[in-house]
mmCIF file of C-alpha atoms in Angstrom:
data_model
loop_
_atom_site.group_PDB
_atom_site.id
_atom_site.type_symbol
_atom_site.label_atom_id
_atom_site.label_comp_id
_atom_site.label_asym_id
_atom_site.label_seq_id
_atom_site.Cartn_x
_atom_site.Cartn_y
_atom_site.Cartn_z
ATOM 1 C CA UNK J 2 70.027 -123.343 -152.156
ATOM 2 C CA UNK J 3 70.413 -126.628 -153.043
ATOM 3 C CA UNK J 4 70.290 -129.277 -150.487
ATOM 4 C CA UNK J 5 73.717 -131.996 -149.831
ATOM 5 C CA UNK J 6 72.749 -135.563 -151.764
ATOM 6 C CA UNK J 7 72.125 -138.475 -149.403
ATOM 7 C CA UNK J 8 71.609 -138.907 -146.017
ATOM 8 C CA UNK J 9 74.399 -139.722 -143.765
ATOM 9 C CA UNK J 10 76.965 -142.679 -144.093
ATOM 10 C CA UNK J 11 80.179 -142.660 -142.257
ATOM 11 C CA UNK J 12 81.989 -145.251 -139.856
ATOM 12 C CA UNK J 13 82.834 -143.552 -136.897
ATOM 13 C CA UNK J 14 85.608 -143.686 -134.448
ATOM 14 C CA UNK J 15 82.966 -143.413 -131.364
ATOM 15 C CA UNK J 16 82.179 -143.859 -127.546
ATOM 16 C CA UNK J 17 79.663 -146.094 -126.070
ATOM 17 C CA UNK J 18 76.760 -143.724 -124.589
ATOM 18 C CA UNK J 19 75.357 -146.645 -122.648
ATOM 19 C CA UNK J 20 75.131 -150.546 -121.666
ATOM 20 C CA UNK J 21 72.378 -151.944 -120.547
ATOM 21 C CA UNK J 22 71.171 -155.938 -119.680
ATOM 22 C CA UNK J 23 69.714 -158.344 -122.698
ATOM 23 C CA UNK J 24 66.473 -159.290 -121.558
ATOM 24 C CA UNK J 25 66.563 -162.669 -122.871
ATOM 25 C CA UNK J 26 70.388 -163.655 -122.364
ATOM 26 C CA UNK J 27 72.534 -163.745 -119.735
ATOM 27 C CA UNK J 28 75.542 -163.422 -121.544
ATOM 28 C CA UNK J 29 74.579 -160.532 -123.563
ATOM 29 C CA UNK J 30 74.613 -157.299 -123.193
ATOM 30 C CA UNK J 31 73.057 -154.126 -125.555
ATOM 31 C CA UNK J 32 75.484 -151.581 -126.480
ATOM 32 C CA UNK J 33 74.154 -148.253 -127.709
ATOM 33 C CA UNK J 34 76.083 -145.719 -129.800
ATOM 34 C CA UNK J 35 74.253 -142.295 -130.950
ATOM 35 C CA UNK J 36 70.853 -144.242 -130.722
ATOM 36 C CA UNK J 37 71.746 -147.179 -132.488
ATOM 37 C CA UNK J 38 71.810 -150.899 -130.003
ATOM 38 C CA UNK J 39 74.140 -153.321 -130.949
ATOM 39 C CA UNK J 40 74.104 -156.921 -128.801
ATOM 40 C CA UNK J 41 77.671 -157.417 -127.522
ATOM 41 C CA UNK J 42 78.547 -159.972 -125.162
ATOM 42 C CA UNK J 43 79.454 -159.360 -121.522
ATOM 43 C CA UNK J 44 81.828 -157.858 -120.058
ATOM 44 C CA UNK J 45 83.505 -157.287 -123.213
ATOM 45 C CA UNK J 46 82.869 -153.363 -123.051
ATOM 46 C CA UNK J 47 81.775 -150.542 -120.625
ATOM 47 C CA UNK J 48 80.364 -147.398 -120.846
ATOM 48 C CA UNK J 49 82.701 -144.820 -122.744
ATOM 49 C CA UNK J 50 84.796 -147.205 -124.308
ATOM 50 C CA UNK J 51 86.312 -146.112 -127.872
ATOM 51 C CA UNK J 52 84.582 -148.148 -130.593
ATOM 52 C CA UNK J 53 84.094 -148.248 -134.504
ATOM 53 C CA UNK J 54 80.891 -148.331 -135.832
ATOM 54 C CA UNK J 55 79.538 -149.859 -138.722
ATOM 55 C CA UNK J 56 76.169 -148.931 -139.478
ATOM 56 C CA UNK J 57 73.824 -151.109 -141.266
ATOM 57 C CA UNK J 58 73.874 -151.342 -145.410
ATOM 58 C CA UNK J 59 77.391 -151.090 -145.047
ATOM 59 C CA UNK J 60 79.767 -153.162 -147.071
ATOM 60 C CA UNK J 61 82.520 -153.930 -145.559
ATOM 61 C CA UNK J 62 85.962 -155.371 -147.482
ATOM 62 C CA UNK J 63 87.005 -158.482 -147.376
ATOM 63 C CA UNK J 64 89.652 -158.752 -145.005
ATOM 64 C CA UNK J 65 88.013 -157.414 -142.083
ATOM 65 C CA UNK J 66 85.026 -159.442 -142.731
ATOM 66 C CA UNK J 67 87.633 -162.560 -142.847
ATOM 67 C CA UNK J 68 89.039 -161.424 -139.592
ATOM 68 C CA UNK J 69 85.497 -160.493 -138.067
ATOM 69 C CA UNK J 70 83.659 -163.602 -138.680
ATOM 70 C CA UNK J 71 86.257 -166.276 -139.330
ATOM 71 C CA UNK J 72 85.606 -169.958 -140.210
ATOM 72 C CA UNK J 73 83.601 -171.017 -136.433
ATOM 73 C CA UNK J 74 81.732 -168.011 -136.027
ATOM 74 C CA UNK J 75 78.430 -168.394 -135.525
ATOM 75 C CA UNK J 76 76.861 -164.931 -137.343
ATOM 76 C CA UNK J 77 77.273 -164.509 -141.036
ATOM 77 C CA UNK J 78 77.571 -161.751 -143.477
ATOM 78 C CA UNK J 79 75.941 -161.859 -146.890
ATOM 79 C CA UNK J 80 78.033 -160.314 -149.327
ATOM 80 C CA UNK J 81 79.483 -158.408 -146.686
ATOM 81 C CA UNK J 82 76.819 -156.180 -146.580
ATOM 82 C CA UNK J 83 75.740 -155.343 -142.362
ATOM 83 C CA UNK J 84 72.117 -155.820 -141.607
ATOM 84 C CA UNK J 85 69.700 -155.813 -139.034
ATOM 85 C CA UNK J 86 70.061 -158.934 -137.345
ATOM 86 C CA UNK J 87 67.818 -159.947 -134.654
ATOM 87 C CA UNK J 88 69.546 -161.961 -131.125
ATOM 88 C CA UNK J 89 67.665 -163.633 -128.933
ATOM 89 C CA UNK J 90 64.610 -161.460 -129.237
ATOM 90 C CA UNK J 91 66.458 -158.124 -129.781
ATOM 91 C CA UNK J 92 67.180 -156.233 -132.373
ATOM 92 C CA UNK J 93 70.685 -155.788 -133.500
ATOM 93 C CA UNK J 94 71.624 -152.458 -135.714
ATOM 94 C CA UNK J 95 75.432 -152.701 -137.131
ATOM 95 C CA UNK J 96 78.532 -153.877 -135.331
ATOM 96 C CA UNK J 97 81.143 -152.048 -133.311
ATOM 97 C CA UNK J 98 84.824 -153.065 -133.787
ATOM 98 C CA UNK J 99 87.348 -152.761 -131.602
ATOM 99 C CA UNK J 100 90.010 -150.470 -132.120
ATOM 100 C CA UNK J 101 92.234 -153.327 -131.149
ATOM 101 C CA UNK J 102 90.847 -155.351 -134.431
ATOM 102 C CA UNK J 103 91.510 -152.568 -136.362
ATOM 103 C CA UNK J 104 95.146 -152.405 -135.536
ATOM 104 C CA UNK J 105 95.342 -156.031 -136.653
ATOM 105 C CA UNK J 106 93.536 -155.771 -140.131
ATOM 106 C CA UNK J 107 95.432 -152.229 -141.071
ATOM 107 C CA UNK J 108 98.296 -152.297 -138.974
ATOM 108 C CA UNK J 109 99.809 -150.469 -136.125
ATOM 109 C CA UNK J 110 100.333 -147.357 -138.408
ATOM 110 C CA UNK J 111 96.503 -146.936 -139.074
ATOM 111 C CA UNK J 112 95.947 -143.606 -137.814
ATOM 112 C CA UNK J 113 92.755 -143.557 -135.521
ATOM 113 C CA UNK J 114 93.376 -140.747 -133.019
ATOM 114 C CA UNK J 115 90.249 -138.365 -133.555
ATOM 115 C CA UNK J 116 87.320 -139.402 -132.176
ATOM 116 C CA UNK J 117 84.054 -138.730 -134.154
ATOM 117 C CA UNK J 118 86.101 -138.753 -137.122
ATOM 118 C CA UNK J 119 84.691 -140.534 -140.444
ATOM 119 C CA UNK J 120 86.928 -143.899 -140.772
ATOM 120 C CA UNK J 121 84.835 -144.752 -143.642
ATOM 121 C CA UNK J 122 86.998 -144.437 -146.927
ATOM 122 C CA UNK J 123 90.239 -145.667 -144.894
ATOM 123 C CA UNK J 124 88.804 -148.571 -143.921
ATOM 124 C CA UNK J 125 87.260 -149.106 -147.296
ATOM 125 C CA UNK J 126 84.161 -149.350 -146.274
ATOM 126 C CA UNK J 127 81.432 -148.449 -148.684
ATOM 127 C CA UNK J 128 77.246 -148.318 -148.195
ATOM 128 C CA UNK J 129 75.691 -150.768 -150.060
ATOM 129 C CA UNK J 130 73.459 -148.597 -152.902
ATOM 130 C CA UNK J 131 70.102 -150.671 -154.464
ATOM 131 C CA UNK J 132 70.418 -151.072 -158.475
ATOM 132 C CA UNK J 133 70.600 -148.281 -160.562
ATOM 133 C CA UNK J 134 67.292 -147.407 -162.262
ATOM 134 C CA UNK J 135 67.831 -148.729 -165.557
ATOM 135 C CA UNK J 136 66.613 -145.156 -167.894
ATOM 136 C CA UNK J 137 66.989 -147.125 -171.149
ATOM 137 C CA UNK J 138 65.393 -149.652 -172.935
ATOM 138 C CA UNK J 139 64.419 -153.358 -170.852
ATOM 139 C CA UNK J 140 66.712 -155.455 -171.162
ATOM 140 C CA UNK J 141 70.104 -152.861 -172.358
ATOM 141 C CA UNK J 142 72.379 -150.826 -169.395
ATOM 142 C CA UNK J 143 71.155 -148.074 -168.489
ATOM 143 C CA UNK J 144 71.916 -144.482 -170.323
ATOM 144 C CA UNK J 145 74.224 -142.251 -168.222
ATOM 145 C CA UNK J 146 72.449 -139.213 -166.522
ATOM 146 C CA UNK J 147 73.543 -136.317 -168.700
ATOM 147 C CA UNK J 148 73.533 -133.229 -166.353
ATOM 148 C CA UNK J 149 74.081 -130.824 -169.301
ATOM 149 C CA UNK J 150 70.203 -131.759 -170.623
ATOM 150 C CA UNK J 151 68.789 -131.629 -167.439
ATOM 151 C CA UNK J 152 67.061 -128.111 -165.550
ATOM 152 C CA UNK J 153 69.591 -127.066 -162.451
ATOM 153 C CA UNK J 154 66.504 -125.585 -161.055
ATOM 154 C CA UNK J 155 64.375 -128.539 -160.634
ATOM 155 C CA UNK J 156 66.632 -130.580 -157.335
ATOM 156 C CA UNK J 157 66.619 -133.443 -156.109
ATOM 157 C CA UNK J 158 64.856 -133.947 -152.397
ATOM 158 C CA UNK J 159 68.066 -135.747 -151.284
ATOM 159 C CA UNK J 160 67.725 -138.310 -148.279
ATOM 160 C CA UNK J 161 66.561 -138.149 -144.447
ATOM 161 C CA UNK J 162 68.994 -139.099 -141.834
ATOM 162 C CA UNK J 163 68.131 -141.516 -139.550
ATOM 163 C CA UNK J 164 67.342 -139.916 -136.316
ATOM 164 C CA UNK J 165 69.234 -142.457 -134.706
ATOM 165 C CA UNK J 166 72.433 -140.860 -135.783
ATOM 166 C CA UNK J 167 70.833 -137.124 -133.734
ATOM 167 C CA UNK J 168 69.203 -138.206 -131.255
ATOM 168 C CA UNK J 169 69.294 -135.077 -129.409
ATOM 169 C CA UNK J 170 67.810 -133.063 -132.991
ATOM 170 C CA UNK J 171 64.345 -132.860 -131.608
ATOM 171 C CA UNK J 172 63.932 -131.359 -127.874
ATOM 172 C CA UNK J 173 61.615 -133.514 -125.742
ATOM 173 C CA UNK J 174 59.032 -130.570 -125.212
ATOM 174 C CA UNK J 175 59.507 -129.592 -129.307
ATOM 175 C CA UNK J 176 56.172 -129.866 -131.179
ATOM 176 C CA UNK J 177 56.504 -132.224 -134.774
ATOM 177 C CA UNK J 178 54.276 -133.990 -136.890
ATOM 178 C CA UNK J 179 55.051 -137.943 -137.601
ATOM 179 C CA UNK J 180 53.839 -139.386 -140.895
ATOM 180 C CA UNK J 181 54.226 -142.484 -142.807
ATOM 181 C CA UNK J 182 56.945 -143.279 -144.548
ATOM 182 C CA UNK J 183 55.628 -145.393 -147.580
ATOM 183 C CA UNK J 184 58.087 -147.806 -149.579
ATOM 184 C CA UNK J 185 58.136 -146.986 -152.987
ATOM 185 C CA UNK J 186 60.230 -144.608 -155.529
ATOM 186 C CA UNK J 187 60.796 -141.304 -155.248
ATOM 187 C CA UNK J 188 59.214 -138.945 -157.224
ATOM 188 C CA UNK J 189 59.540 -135.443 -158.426
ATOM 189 C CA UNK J 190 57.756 -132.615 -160.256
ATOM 190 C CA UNK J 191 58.095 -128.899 -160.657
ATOM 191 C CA UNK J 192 57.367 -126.128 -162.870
ATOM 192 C CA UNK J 193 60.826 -124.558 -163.183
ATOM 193 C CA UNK J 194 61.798 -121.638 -165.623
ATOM 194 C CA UNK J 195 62.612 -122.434 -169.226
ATOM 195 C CA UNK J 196 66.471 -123.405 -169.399
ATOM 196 C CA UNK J 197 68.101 -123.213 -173.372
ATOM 197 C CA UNK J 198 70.653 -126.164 -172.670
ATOM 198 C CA UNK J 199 70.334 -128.485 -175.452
ATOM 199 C CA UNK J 200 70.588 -127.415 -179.307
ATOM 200 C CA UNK J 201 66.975 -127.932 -179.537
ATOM 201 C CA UNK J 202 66.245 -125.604 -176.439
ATOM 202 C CA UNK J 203 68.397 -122.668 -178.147
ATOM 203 C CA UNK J 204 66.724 -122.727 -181.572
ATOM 204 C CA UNK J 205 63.000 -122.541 -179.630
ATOM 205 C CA UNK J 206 64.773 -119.496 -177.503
ATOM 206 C CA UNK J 207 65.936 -117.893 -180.704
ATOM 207 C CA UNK J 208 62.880 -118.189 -182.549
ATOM 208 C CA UNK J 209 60.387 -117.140 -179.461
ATOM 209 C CA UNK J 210 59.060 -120.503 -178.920
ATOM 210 C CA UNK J 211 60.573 -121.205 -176.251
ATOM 211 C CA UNK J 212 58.087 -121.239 -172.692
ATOM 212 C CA UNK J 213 59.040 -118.884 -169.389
ATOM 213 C CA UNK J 214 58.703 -122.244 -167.422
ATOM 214 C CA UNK J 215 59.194 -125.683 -167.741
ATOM 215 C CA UNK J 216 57.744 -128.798 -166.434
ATOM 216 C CA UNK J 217 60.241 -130.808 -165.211
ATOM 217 C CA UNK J 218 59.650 -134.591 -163.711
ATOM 218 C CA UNK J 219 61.215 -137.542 -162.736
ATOM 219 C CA UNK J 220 62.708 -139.783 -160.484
ATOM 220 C CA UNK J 221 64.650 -138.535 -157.441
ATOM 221 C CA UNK J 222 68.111 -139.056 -159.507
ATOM 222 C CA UNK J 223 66.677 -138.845 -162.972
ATOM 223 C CA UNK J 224 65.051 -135.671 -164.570
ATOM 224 C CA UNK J 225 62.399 -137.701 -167.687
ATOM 225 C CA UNK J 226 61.489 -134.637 -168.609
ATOM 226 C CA UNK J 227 63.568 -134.573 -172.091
ATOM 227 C CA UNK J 228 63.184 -138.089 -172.510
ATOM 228 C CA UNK J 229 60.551 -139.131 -174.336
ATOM 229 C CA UNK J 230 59.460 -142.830 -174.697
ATOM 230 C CA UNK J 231 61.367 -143.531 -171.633
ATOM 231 C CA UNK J 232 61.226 -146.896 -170.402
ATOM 232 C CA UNK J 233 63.134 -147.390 -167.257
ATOM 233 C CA UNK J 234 63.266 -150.052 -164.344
ATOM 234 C CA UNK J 235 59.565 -149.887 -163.796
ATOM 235 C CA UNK J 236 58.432 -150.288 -167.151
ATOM 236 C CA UNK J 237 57.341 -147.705 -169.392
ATOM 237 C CA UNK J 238 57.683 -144.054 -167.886
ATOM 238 C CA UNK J 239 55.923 -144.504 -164.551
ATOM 239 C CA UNK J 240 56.609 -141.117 -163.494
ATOM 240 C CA UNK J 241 55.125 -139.674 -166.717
ATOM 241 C CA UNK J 242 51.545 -141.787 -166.354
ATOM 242 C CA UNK J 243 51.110 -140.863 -162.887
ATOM 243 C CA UNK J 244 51.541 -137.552 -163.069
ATOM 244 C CA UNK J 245 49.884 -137.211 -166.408
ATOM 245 C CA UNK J 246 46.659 -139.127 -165.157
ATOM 246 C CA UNK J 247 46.911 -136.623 -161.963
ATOM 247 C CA UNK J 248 46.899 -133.863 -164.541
ATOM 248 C CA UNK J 249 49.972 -132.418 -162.366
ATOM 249 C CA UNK J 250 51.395 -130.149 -165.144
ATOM 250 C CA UNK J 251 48.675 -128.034 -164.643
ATOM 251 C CA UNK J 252 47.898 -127.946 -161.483
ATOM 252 C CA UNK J 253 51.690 -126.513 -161.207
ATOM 253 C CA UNK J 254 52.226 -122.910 -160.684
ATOM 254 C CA UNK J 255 55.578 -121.639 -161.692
ATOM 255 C CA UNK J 256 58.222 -121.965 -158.528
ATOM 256 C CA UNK J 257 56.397 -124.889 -157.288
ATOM 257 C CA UNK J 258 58.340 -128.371 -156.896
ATOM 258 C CA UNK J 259 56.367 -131.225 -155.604
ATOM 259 C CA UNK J 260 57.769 -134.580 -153.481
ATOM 260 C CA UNK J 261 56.256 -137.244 -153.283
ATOM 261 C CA UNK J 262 56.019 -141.402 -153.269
ATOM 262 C CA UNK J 263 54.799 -143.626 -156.103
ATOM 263 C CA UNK J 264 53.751 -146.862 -154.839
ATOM 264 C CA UNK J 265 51.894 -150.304 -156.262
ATOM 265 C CA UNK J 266 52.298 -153.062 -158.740
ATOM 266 C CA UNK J 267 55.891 -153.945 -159.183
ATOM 267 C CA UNK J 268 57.529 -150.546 -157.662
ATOM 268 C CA UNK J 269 59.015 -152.389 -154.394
ATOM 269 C CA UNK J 270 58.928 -156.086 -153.413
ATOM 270 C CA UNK J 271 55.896 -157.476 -151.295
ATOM 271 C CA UNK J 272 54.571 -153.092 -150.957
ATOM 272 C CA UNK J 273 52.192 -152.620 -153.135
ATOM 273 C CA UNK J 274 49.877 -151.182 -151.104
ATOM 274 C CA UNK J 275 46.429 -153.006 -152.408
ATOM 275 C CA UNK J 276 47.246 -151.649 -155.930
ATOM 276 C CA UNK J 277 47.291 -155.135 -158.449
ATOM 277 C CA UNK J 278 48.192 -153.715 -161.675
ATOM 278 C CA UNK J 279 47.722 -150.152 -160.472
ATOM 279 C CA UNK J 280 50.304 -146.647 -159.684
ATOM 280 C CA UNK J 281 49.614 -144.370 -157.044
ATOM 281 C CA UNK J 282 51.448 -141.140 -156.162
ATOM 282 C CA UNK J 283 51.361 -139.452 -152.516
ATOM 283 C CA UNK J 284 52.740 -136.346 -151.913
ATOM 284 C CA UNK J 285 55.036 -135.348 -148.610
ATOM 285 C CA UNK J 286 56.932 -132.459 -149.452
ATOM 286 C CA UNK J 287 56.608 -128.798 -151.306
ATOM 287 C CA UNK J 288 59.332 -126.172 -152.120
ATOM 288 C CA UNK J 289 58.277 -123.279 -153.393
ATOM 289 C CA UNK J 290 60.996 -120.662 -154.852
ATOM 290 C CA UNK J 291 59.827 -116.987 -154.562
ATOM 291 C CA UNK J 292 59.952 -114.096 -156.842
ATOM 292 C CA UNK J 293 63.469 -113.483 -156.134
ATOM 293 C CA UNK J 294 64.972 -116.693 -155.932
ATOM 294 C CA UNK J 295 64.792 -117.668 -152.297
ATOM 295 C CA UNK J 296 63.391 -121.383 -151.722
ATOM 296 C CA UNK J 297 60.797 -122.165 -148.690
ATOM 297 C CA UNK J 298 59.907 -126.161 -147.583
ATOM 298 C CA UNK J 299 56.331 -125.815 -147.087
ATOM 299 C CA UNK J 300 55.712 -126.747 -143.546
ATOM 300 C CA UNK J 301 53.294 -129.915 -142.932
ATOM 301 C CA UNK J 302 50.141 -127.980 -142.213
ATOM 302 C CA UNK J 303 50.809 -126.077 -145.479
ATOM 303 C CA UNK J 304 51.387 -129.262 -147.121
ATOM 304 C CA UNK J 305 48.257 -130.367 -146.270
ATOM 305 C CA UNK J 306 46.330 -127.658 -147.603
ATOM 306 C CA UNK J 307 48.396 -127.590 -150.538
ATOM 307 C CA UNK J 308 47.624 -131.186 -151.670
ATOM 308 C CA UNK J 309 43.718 -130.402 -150.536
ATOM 309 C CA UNK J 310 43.896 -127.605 -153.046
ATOM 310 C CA UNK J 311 45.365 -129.515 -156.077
ATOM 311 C CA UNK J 312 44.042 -132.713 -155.320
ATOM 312 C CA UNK J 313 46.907 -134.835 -154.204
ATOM 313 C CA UNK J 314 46.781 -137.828 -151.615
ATOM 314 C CA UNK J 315 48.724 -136.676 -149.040
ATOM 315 C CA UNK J 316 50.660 -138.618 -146.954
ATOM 316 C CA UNK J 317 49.072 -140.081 -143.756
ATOM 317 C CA UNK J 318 49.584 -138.471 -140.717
ATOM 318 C CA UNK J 319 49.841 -140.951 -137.388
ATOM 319 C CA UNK J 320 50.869 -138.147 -134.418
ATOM 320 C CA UNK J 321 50.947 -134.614 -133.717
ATOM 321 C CA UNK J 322 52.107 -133.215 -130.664
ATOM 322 C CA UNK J 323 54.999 -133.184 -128.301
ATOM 323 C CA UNK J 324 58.257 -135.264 -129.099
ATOM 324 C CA UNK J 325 59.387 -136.245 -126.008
ATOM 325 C CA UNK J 326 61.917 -138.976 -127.055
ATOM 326 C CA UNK J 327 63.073 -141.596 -129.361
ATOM 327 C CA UNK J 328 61.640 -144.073 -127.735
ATOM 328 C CA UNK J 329 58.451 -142.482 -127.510
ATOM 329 C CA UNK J 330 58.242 -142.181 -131.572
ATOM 330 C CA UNK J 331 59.361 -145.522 -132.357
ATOM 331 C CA UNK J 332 55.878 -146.860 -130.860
ATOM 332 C CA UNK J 333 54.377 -145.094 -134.579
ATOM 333 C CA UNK J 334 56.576 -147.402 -136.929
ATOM 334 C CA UNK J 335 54.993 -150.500 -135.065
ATOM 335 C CA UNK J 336 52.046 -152.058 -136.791
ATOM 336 C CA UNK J 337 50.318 -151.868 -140.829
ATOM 337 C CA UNK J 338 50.413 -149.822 -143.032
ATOM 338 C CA UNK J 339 47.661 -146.569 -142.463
ATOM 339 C CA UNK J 340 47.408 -145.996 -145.932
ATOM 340 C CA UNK J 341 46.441 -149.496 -146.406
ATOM 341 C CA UNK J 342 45.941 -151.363 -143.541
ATOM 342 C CA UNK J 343 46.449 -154.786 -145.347
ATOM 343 C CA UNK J 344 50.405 -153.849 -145.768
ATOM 344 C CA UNK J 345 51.134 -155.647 -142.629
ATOM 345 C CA UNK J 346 54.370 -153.992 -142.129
ATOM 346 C CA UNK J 347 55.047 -149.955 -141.941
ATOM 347 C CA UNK J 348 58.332 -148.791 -143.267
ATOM 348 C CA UNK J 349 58.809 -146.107 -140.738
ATOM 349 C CA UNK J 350 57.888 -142.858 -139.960
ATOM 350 C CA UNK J 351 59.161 -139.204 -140.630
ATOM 351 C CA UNK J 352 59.681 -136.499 -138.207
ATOM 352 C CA UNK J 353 58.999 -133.038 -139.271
ATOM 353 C CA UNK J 354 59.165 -129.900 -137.392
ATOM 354 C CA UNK J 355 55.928 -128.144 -136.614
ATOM 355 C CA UNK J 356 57.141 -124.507 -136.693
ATOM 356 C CA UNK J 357 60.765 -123.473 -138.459
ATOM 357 C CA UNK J 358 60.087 -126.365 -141.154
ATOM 358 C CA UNK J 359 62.345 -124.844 -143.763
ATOM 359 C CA UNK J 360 65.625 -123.432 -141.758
ATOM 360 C CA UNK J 361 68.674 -122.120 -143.568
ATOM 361 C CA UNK J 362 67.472 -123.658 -146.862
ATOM 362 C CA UNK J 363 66.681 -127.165 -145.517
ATOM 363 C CA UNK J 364 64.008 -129.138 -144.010
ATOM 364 C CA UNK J 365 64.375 -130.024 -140.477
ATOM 365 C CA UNK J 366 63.212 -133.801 -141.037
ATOM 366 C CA UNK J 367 64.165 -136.825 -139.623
ATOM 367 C CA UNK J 368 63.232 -140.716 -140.749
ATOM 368 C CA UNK J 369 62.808 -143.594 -137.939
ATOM 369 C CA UNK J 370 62.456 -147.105 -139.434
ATOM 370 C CA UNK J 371 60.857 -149.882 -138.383
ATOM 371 C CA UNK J 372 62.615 -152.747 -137.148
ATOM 372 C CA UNK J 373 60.207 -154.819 -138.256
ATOM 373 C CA UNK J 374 61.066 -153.936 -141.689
ATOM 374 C CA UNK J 375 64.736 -154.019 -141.411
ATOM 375 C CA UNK J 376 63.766 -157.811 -140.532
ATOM 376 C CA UNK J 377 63.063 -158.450 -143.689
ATOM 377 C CA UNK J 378 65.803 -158.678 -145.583
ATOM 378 C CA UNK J 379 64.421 -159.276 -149.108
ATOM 379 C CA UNK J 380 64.177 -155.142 -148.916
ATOM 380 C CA UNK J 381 66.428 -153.555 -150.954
ATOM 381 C CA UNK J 382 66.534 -150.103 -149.869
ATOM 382 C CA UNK J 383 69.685 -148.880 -148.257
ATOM 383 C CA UNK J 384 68.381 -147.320 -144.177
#
């Protein structure tokens, strides 16, 4: 089974769960939806109160941002695109709207009657999506992904949600695992079975040449595999010399798709882990598809052993034990970097089940990032 692409984006016609007193302002309040805050000022809304939400890394059109933030206001959108912002000592994590606003943007016609209902593509509201990986030469667009070349059996890893939009996925007395979530690009490798979907492909099936398996590799959107001399965003085929120096194609078995993070030189803005001139690859997740055709997640301790076996860097682990709340796990995206303590600033963390990793075909994982990181807003990543 292959997983939905993305994690979650919507705008949602919502209640307020809870307000609570700014610390640092009088006139201030926090606002929390699902487990989002967003600073409000007083008074303006109670508990329960019907509210849109606009999460962060969305970009929102042009004539609600007009109405939103006109000509005095004090707060500022760049390009329209929501971020983090931080008020008085707090952070702030997207913007609720009132319903009211709405009405006057879209008119009195605009439907908004079911609550928890995606408002999203009415609203014309989009999430803002880093550049494309450029897959062709430096310098020349990109080529298209062609999903006729590419192996259907080798899938993508697809995104975590934030945990912020379930807070209630993980009981308090639930044992999970927290590791690092390192900044980099996501990438893939797996030794799939031999697919004849190019010309090429058939004559090497007709004539017997063709292998029972394939190695398949790439990044999390683009399968390299059939590309050679790739140069893409990064240079020239980053996936390819990592995992060729890490001798991965043979350390495959056939059924075995690996996940992982390649980080260093030039891969994200102000992350590259110690590496000057260097590419690393660390490896957080394994699916393994058995003899007849069923796919497993590897759970973490598996995981583990797995990349002891092969000789992968796996990534670091910074708790195991009982959840007990959100607020509890946010203390583990605070501080540097544990795989390399001079990266002042963690990303965030990722919350996988300890038992029942792989339910129903997908992992039961969860990502929390670090405010401190949403602070910076040179990042380009969408959260």
């Amino acid at each position: 089974m292959e997983e939905k692409t993305g994690s979650t984006f919507k705008v949602p016609l919502t209640t307020i769960r809870e307000i609570r007193p700014h610390a640092n302002a009088e006139k201030l309040e926090v606002a929390v939806v699902y487990g989002f805050q967003v600073i409000v000022k007083k008074d303006v809304y109670v508990q329960g109160d019907p509210v849109f939400y606009i999460p962060i890394d969305s970009i929102i059109p042009q004539k609600l941002e007009d109405h939103l933030f006109p000509p005095d206001a004090k707060i500022k959108l760049n390009k329209r695109r929501v971020r983090q912002i931080r008020i008085r000592g707090l952070a702030s994590q997207g913007m609720l709207v009132d319903p009211e606003d709405i009405d006057q943007v879209y008119g009195e016609d605009f439907d908004m009657s079911e609550i928890e209902k995606d408002y999203a593509q009415e609203l014309g509201i989009t999430k803002y999506e880093p550049p494309e990986v450029n897959v062709g030469t430096p310098g020349k667009p990109g080529t298209p992904r062609n999903k006729k070349r590419e192996n259907p059996n080798f899938h993508q890893y697809n995104g975590l949600d934030n945990i912020k939009w379930y807070p209630e996925k993980f009981k308090p007395d639930e044992f999970v695992v927290l590791q690092e979530k390192i900044h980099g690009t996501n990438a893939r490798a797996a030794l799939m079975p031999f697919v004849a979907n190019t010309f090429f492909k058939k004559l090497k099936k007709f004539f017997g040449f063709a292998p029972e398996y394939e190695f398949c590799y790439g990044s999390n959107q683009v399968q390299l595999q059939n590309k050679p001399g790739h140069k893409g965003f990064y240079g020239e085929d980053v996936y390819g010399k990592v995992f060729a120096t890490l001798q991965v194609k043979e350390k495959l078995r056939p059924g075995e798709a690996i996940y992982g993070e390649i980080y260093g030189d030039g891969i994200q803005k102000n992350y590259n882990y110690g590496l000057k001139g260097e590419h690393a690859f660390v490896l957080f997740d394994v699916k393994v598809t058995e003899a007849d055709g069923t796919q497993r997640w590897l759970d973490p301790d598996e995981v583990r052993e797995y990349a002891f076996q092969r000789g992968f860097k796996m990534v670091p682990e910074v708790y195991r034990g009982q959840f007990h709340s959100l607020e509890f796990v946010k203390q583990y995206t605070v501080g540097p970097s544990v795989l390399c303590p001079q990266q002042k600033v963690r990303e965030g963390v990722v919350v996988k089940a300890y038992k029942n990793y792989s339910e129903f075909g997908n992992k039961r994982a969860l990502k929390v990032i670090s405010e401190a990181y949403l602070d910076d807003h040179s990042n380009t990543d969408g959260h």
